[in-house]
mmCIF file of C-alpha atoms and ligand atoms in Angstrom:
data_model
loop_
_atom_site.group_PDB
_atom_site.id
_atom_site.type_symbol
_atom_site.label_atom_id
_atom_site.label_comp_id
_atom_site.label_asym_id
_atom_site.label_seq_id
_atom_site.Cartn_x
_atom_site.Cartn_y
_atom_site.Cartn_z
ATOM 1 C CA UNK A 14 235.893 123.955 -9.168
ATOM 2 C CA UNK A 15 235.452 122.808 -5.175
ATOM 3 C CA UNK A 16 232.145 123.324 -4.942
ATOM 4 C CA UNK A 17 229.453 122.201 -2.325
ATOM 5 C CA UNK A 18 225.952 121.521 -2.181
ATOM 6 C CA UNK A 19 224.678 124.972 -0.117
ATOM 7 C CA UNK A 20 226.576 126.820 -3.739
ATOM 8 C CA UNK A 21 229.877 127.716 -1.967
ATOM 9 C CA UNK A 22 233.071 127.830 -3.940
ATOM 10 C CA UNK A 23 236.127 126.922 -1.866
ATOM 11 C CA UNK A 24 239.467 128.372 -3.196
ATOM 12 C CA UNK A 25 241.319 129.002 -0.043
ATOM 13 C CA UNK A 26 243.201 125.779 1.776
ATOM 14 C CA UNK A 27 244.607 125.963 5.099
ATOM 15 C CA UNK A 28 247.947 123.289 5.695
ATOM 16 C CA UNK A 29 248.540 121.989 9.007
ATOM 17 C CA UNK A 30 252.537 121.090 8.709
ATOM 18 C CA UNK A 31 253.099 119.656 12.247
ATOM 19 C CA UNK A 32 251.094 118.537 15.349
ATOM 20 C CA UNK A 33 254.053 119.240 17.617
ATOM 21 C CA UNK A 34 254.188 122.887 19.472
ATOM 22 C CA UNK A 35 256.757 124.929 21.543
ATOM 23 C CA UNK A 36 253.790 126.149 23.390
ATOM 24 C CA UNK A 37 251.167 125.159 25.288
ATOM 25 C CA UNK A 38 248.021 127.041 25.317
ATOM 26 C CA UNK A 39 245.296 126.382 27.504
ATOM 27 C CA UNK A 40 242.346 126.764 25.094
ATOM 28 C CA UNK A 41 244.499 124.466 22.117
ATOM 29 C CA UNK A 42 246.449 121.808 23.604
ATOM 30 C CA UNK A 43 244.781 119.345 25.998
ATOM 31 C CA UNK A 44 246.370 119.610 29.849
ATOM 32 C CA UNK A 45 247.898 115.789 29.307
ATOM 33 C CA UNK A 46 248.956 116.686 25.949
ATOM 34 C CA UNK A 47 248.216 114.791 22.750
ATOM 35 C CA UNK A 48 249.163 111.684 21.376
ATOM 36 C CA UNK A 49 251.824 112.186 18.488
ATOM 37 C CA UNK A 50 251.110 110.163 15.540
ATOM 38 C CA UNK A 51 253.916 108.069 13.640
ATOM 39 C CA UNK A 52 256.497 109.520 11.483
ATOM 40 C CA UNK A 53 254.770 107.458 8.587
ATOM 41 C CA UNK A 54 251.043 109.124 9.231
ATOM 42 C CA UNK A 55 252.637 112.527 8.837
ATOM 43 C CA UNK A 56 252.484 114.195 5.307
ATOM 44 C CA UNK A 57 256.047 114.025 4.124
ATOM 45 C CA UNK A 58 257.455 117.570 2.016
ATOM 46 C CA UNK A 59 256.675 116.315 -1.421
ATOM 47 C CA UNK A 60 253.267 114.567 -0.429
ATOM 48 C CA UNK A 61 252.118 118.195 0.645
ATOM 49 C CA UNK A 62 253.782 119.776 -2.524
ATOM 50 C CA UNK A 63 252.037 117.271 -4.581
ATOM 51 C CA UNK A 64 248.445 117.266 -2.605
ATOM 52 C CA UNK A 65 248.457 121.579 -2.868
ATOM 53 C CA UNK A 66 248.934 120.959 -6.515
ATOM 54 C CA UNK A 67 245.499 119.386 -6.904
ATOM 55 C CA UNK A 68 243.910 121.547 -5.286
ATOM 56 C CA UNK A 69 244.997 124.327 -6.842
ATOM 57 C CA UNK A 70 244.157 122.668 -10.006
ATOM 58 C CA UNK A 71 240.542 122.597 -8.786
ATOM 59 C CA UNK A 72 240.438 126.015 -8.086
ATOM 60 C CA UNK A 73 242.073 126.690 -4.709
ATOM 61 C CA UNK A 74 243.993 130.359 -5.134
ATOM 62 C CA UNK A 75 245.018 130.718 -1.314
ATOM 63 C CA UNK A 76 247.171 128.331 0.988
ATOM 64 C CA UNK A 77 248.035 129.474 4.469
ATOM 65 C CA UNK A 78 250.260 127.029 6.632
ATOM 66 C CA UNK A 79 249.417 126.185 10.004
ATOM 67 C CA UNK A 80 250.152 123.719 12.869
ATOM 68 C CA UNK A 81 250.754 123.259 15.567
ATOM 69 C CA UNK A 82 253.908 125.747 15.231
ATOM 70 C CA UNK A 83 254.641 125.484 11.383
ATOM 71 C CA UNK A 84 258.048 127.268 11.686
ATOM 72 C CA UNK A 85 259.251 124.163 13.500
ATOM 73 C CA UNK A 86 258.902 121.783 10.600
ATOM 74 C CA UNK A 87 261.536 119.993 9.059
ATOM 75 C CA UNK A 88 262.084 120.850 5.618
ATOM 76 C CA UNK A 89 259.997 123.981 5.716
ATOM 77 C CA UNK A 90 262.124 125.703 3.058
ATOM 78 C CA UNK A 91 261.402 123.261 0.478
ATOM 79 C CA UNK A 92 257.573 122.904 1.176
ATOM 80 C CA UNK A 93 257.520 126.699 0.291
ATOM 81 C CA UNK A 94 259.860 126.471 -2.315
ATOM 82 C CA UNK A 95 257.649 124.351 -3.789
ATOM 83 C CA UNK A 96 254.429 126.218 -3.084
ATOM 84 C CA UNK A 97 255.704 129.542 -4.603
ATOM 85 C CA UNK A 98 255.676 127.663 -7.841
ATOM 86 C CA UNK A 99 252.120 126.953 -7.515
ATOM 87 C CA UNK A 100 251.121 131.137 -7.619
ATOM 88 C CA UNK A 101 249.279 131.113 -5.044
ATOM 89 C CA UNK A 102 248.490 133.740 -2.286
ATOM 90 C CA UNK A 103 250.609 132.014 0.989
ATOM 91 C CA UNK A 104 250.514 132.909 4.357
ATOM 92 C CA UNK A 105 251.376 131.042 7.735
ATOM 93 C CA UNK A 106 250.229 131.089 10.946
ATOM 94 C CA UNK A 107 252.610 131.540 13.921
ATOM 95 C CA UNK A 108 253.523 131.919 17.870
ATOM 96 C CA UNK A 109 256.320 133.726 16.129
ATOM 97 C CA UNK A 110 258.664 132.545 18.370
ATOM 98 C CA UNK A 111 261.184 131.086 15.179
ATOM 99 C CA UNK A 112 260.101 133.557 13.052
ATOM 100 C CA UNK A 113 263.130 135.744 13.166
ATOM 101 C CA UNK A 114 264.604 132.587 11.994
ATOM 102 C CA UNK A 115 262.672 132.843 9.167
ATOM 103 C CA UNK A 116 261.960 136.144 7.669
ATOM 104 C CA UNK A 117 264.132 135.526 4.517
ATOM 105 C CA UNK A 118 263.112 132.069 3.577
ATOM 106 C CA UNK A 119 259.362 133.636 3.735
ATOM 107 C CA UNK A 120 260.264 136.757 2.147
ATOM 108 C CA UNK A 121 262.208 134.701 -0.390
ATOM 109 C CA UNK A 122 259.374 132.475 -1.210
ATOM 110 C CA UNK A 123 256.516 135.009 -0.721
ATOM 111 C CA UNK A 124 254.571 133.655 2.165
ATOM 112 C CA UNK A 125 254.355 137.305 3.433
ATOM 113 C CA UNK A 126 251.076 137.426 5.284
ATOM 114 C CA UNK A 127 251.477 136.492 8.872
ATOM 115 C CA UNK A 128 249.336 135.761 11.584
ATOM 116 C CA UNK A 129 250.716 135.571 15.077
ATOM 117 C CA UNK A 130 248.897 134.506 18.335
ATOM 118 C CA UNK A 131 249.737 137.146 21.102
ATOM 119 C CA UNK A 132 247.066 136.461 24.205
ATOM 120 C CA UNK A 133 248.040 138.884 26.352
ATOM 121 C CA UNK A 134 250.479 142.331 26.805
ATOM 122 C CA UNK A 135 251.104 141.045 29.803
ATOM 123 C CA UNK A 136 254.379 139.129 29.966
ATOM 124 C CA UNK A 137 253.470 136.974 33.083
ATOM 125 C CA UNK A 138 249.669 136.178 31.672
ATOM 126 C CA UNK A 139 251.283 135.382 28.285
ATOM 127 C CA UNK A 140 253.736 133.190 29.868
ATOM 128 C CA UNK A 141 250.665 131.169 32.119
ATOM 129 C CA UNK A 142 248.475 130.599 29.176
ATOM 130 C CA UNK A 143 251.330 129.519 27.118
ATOM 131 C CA UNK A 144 252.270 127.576 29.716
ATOM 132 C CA UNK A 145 256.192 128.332 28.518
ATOM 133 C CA UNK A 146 258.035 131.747 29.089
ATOM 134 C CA UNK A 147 258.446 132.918 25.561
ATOM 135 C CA UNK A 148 256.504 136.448 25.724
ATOM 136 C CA UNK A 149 259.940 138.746 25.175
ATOM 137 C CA UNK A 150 260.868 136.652 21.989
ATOM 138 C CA UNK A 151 257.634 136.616 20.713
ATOM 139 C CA UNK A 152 256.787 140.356 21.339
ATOM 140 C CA UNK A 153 260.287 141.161 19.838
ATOM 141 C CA UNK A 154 259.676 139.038 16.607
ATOM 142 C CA UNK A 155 256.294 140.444 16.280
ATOM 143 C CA UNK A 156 257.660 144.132 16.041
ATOM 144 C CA UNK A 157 260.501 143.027 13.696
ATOM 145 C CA UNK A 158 258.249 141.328 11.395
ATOM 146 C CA UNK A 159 256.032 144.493 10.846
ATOM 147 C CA UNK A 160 259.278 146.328 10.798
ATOM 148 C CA UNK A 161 260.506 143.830 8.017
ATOM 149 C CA UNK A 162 256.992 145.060 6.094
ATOM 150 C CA UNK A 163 255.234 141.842 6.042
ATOM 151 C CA UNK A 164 251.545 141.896 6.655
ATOM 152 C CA UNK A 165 250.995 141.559 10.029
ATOM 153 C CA UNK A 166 247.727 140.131 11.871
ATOM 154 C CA UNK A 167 247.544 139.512 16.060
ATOM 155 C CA UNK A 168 245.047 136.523 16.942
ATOM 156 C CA UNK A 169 243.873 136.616 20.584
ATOM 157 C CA UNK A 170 241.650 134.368 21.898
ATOM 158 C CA UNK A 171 239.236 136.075 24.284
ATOM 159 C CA UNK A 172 238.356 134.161 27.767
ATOM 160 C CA UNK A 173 236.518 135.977 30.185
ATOM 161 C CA UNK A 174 238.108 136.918 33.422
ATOM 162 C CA UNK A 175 241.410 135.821 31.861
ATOM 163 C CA UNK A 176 242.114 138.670 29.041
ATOM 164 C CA UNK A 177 238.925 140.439 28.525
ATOM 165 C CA UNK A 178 240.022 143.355 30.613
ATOM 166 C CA UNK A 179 242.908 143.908 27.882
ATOM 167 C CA UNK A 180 240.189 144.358 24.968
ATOM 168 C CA UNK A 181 241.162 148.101 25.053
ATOM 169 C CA UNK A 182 245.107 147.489 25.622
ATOM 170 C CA UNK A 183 245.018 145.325 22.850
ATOM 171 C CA UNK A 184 243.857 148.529 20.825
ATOM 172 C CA UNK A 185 245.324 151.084 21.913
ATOM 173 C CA UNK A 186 248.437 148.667 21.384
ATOM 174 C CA UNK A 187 247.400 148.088 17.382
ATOM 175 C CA UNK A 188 246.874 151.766 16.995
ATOM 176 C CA UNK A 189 249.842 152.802 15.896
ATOM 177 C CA UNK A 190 251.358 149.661 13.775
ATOM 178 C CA UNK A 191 250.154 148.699 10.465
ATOM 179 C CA UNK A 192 248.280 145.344 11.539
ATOM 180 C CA UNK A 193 244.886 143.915 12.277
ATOM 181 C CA UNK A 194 244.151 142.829 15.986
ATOM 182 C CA UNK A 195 241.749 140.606 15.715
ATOM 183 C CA UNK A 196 240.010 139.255 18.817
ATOM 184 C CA UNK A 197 238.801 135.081 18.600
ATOM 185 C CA UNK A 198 235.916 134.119 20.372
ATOM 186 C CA UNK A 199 236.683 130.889 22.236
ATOM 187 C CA UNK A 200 235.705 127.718 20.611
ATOM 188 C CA UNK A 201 235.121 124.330 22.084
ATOM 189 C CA UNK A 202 237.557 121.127 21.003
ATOM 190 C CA UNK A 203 238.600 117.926 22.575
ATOM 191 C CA UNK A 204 240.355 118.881 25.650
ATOM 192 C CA UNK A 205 239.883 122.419 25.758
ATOM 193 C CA UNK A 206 237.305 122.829 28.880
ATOM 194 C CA UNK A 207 235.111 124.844 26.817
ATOM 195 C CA UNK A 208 232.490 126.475 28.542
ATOM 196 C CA UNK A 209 230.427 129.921 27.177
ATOM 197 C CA UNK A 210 228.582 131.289 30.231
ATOM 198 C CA UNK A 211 232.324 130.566 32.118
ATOM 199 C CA UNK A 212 234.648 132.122 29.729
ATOM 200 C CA UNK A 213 232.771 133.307 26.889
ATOM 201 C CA UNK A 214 233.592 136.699 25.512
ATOM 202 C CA UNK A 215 231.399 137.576 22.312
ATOM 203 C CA UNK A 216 231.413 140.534 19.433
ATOM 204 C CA UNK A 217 229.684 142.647 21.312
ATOM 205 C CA UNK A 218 231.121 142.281 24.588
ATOM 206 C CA UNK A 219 234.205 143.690 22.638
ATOM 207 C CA UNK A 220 232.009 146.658 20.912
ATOM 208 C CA UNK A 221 230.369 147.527 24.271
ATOM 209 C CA UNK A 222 234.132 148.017 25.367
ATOM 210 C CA UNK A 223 235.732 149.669 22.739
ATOM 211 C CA UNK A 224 232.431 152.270 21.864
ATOM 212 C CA UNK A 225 232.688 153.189 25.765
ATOM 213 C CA UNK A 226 236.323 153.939 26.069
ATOM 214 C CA UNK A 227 237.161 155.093 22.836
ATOM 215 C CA UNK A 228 233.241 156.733 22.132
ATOM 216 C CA UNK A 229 231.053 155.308 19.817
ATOM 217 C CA UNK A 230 231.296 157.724 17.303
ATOM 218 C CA UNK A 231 235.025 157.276 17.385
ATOM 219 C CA UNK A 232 234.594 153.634 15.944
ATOM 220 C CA UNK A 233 234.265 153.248 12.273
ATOM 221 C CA UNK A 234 233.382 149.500 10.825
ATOM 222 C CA UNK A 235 235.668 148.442 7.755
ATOM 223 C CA UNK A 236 234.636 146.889 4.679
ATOM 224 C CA UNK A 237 235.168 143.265 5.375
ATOM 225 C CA UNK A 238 237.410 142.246 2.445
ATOM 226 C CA UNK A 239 235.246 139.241 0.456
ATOM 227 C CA UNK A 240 235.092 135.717 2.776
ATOM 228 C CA UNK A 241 236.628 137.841 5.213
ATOM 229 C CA UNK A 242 236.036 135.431 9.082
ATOM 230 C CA UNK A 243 236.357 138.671 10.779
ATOM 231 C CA UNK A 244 234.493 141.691 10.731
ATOM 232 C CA UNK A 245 236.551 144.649 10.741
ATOM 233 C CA UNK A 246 236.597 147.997 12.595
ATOM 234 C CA UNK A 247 238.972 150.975 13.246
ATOM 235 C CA UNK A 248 239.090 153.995 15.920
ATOM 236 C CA UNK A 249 239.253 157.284 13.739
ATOM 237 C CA UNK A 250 242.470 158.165 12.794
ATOM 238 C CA UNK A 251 243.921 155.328 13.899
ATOM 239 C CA UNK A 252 246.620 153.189 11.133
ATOM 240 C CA UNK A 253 246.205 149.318 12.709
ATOM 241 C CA UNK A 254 242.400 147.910 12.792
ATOM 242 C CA UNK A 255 240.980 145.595 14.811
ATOM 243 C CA UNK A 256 238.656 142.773 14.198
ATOM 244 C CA UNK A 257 236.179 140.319 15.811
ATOM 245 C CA UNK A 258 235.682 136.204 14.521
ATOM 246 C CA UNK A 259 232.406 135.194 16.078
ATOM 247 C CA UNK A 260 232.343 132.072 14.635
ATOM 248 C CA UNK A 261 230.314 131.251 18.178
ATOM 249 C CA UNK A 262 227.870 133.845 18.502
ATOM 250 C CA UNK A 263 227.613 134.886 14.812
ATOM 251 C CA UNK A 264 228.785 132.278 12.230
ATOM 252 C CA UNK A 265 229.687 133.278 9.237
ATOM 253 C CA UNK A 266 229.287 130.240 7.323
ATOM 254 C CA UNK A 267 227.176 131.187 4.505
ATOM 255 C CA UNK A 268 230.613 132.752 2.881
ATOM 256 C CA UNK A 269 232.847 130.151 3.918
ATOM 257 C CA UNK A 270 235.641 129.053 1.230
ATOM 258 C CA UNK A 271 237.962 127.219 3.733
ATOM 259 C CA UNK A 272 238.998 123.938 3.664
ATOM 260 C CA UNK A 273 241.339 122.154 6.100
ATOM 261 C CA UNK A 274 244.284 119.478 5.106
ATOM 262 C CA UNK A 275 245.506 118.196 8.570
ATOM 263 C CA UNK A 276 249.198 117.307 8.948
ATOM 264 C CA UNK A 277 248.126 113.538 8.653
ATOM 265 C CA UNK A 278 246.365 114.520 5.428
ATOM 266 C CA UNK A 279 242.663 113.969 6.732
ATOM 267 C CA UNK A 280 240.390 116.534 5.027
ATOM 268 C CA UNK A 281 237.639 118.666 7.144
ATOM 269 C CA UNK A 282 235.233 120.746 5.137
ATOM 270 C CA UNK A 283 234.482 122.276 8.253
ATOM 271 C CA UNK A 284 236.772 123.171 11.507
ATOM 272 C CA UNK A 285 233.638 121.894 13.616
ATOM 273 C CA UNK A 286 232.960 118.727 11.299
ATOM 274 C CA UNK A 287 234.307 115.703 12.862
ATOM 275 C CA UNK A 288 234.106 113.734 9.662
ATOM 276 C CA UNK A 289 236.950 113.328 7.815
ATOM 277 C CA UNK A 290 238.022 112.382 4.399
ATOM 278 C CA UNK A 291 241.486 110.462 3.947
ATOM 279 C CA UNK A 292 243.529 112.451 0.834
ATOM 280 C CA UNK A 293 246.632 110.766 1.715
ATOM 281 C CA UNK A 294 246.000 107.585 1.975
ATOM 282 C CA UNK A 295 243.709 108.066 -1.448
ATOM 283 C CA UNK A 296 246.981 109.685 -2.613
ATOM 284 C CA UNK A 297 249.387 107.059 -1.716
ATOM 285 C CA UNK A 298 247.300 104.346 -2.791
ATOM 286 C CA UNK A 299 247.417 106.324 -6.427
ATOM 287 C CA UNK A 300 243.660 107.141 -6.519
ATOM 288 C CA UNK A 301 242.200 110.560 -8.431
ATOM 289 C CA UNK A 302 242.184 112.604 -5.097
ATOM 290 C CA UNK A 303 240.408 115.418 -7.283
ATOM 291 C CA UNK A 304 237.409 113.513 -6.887
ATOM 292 C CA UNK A 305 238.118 112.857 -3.404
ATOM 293 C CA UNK A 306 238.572 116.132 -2.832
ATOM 294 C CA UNK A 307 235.163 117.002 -4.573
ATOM 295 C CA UNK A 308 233.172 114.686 -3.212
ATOM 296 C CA UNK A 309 234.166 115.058 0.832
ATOM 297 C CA UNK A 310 233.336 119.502 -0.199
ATOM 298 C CA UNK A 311 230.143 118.643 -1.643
ATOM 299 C CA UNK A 312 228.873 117.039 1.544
ATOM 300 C CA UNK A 313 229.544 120.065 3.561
ATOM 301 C CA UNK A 314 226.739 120.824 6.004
ATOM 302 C CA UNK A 315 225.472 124.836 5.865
ATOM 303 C CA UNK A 316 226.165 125.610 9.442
ATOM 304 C CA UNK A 317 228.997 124.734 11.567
ATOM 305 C CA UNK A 318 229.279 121.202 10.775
ATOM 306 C CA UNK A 319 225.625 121.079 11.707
ATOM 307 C CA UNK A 320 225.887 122.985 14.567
ATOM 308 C CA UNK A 321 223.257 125.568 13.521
ATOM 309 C CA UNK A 322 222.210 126.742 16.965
ATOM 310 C CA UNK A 323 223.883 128.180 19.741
ATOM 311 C CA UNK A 324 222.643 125.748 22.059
ATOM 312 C CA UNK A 325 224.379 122.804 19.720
ATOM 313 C CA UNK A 326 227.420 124.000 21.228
ATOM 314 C CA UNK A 327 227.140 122.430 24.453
ATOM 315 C CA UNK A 328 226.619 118.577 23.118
ATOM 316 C CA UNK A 329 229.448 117.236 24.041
ATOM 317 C CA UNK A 330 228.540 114.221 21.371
ATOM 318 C CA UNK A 331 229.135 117.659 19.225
ATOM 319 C CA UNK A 332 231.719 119.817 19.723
ATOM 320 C CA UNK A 333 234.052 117.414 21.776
ATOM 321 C CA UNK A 334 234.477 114.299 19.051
ATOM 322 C CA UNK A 335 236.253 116.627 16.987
ATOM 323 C CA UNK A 336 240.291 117.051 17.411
ATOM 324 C CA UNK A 337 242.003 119.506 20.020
ATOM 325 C CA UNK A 338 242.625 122.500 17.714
ATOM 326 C CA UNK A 339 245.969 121.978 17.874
ATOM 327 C CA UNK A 340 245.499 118.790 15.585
ATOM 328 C CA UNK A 341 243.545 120.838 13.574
ATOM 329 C CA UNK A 342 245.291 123.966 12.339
ATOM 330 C CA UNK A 343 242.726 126.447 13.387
HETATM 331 N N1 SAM B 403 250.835 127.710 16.499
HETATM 332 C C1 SAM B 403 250.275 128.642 15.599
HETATM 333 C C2 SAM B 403 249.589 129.779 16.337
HETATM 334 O O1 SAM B 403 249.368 129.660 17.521
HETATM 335 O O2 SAM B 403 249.293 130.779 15.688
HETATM 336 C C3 SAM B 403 249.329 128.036 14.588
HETATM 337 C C4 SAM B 403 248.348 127.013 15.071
HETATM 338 S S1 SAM B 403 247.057 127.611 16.119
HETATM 339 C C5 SAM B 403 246.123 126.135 16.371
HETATM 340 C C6 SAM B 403 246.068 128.563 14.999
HETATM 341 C C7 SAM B 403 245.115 129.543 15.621
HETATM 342 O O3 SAM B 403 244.087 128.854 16.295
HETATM 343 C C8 SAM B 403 245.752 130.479 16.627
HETATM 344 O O4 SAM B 403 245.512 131.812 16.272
HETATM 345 C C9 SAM B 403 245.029 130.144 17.917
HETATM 346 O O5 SAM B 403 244.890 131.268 18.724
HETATM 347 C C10 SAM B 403 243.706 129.624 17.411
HETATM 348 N N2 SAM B 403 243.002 128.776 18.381
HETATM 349 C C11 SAM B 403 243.472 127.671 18.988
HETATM 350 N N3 SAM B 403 242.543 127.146 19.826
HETATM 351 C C12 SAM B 403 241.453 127.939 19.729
HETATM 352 C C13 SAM B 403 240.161 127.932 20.344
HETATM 353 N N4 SAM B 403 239.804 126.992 21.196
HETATM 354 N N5 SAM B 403 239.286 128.900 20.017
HETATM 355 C C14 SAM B 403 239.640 129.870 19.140
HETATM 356 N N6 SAM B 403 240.832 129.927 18.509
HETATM 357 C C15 SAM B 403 241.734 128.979 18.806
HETATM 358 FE FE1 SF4 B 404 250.738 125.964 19.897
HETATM 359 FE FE2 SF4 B 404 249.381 127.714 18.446
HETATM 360 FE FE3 SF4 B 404 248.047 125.865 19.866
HETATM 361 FE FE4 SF4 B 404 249.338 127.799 21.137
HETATM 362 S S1 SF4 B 404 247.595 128.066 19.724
HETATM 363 S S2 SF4 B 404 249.437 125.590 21.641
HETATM 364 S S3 SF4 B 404 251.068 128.187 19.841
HETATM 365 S S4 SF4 B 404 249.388 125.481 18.152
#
């Protein structure tokens, strides 16, 4: 069992494959870009295979790839070729913009939960906070995937004055499809200008605007489903839901069973911790990386990588010594 020392059982690991994207966006990849690491520093297919394995032996029932954009990874096919055999519950994370490329490898393999990053309806605002012009592919691989019956969720990160005033699009838009919008409160990494009061949008900013266009009584909260990030609502009658992460103004770390393998194989206990613990090299150098893996868990602070107050936030000795999210995985 992965187990730390606040009592919290970690079965679900999140993969970053790649650090490379075909996008851009504002609030994940650094203006100048990011350093790519060598070839050699990069888990290779079997490594990851092999490194999933132990965890799973330890307890780990849920593995959902990420990236940068995991659908451009070289030998993708027989990383979840070699997952499926594992049992596991897999899911990826997406732009979506290759995923038409690969809806039977992942309905072959059964990595059939996808999440997909749509920012905006817009095709223009997309396209600037991308910083590429991909909204029509991604918007027409997002409707074939549902339409292809895979589990659907839409991520959208919330900045104020940039996407805020599509809250209720974004829901209206979800509606009538059998997904989850969920709306991301903005998070600060290395890079990514973070700044609250600037472009800030919390949980219940997005209430205040959903309960006054849609009526409050016309808003019905969802049982979260158990270590569920998001808390979960629906307008009456509707089919999609939508959802809210506040991991800024209303952690949700007492529930937390997530850790986080970065595509050079550095574990985080904690997307805010910038402490790392080195599973590959312990794994190329033939050491018992269950104990690695046990020991860097158990050290895992209660809050937010020790952030426990709002105000933490804004130490930049804090929040901006971790990685750009897009070296991360989200
Ligand atoms: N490229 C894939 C994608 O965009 O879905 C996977 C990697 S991306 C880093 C994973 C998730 O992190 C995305 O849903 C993205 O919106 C989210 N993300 C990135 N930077 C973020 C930030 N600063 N605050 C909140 N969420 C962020
Ligand atoms: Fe790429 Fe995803 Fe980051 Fe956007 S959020 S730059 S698509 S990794």
């Amino acid at each position: 069992m992965i187990i730390d020392q606040h009592q919290r059982i970690h079965s679900y690991l999140r993969v970053s494959l790649i650090e490379r994207c075909n996008l851009r966006c504002t609030y994940c990849m650094p203006e100048e870009g990011i350093p790519l690491l060598p070839k050699s520093h990069i888990m290779r297919n079997e490594e990851i295979v092999a490194i999933a394995k132990e965890y799973v032996d330890l307890g780990v029932t849920k593995i959902r790839l990420t990236g940068g954009e995991p659908l451009m990874r070289r030998g993708l096919d027989n990383i979840l070729e070699g997952l499926q055999d594992l049992n596991v519950d897999l899911g990826i994370t997406t732009n979506a913009i290759l995923l038409d490329q690969h809806w039977d490898l992942l309905e072959r393999t059964g990595c059939t939960k996808i999440n997909v990053s749509l920012d905006s309806l817009i095709p223009e605002k997309m396209n600037a906070l991308s910083r590429r012009n991909k909204f029509d592919i991604i918007m027409a691989n997002i409707l074939g995937t549902i339409k292809r019956g895979f589990q659907v969720k839409i991520n959208v990160v919330l900045l104020k004055g940039t996407n805020d005033d599509e809250i209720v699009d974004f829901i209206e838009w979800g509606k009538d499809l059998p997904i989850t919008v969920r709306f991301i409160e903005f998070m600060p990494f290395s890079g990514n200008k973070w700044d609250w009061n600037e472009n800030g949008i919390s949980l219940k900013d997005v209430l205040q605007k959903a309960e006054s266009h849609f009526g409050a009584d016309n808003i019905e909260r969802v049982k979260d489903a158990p270590n569920d990030v998001s808390k979960n609502y629906r307008v009456k009658g509707a089919k999609g839901k939508f959802a809210v992460i506040s991991t800024v103004s209303n952690p949700f770390c007492d529930t937390c069973n997530r850790i986080r393998l970065t595509a050079d194989g550095k574990m985080k206990n904690c997307l805010f911790s910038n402490s790392e613990t080195d599973i590959l090299s312990a794994f190329r150098a033939g050491e018992d990386i269950k104990k690695v893996i046990t020991d860097g868990i158990w050290r895992k602070k209660a809050v937010r990588a020790g952030m426990d107050e709002f105000e933490d936030f804004s130490d930049p000795s804090q929040n901006q010594e971790n990685r750009s999210m897009i070296r991360i995985g989200g």
